[in-house]
Amino acid sequence: MSKFINIQGEKLHYAVSGLAGAPWVVLSHSLAANMSMWDAQLAMLEARFQVLRFDTPGHGKSDVASDEISIEMMADRVAQLMQQLGIQQAHFLGLSLGGMIGLGLAIAHPERVLSLVLADTTAAHMLAAAPMWADRAKSVDDGGMQAVVDGTLHRWFTPAFAQKEPAKLEQVKQMILATPAKGFSAACRVIPRMNFMPRLKEIACPTLVIVGAEDEATPPFHSHALQERIAGAELVTLASAAHVSAIEQPATFNAALGAFYASLAHH
């Protein structure tokens, strides 16, 4: 059952499922997506955790923020969501934008984060990429999500996946097109300003970094940088996956998650 909650005067769409009384895991999706991005992970996580999913501000059924909200502010909203739901601590799993939010949460609210999974993400974008983000925002301001959907799908998946899984691709296409244009362009404006690099050394919770070997949106060197700078972090590279590895290679993605969570249980 999905529900709405009021955070900072705006409604946030969320859903809770899974094993009553178990530890919590919070899932945070990518740009231009919504909580359904995690459908292929749900069964596996619900067997082990209480699962909290939400639509990032400006995405899915959550309100588009009236003012621009930075990645740090998005992370604060996750902390507020947890607080309002009475969730003291949780494991956090984020992909792309969701991983950036996870970094923000682990840095600003370390007491809330039991572990961190950072998939296909980065702590900072290259300065050279700023004009690209501005172009994307402008394209959508002018032409709606239709203007970026094909380019997004091209970055998210390998050509092999597009050929092999046309029905899944179509489903993802509809999810992208359903993203509020204003929410997408607002996120495009704040993403290039984020820089968590100098603070990665503060992250002390167990961390798993996952990257698709063919990710061109956040190429593997971004994941290597995370793994090198976060103490004790592990890195798993998934073959035949581009940016949204959780959808393209759910079996190997879920296996990496399972191994990581099993290793935490043994400590």
mmCIF file with all atom_site columns, C-alpha atoms in Angstrom, residues 6 56 82 209 244 267:
data_model
loop_
_atom_site.group_PDB
_atom_site.id
_atom_site.type_symbol
_atom_site.label_atom_id
_atom_site.label_alt_id
_atom_site.label_comp_id
_atom_site.label_asym_id
_atom_site.label_entity_id
_atom_site.label_seq_id
_atom_site.pdbx_PDB_ins_code
_atom_site.Cartn_x
_atom_site.Cartn_y
_atom_site.Cartn_z
_atom_site.occupancy
_atom_site.B_iso_or_equiv
_atom_site.pdbx_formal_charge
_atom_site.auth_seq_id
_atom_site.auth_comp_id
_atom_site.auth_asym_id
_atom_site.auth_atom_id
_atom_site.pdbx_PDB_model_num
ATOM 1 C CA . ASN A 1 6   ? 3.697  15.749 4.566   1.00 0.00 ? 6   ASN A CA 1
ATOM 2 C CA . THR A 1 56  ? 12.089 11.457 -4.623  1.00 0.00 ? 56  THR A CA 1
ATOM 3 C CA . MET A 1 82  ? 12.390 8.093  8.687   1.00 0.00 ? 82  MET A CA 1
ATOM 4 C CA . VAL A 1 209 ? 29.603 0.003  -4.361  1.00 0.00 ? 209 VAL A CA 1
ATOM 5 C CA . VAL A 1 244 ? 20.417 1.140  -14.347 1.00 0.00 ? 244 VAL A CA 1
ATOM 6 C CA . HIS A 1 267 ? 29.826 -9.547 11.919  1.00 0.00 ? 267 HIS A CA 1
#
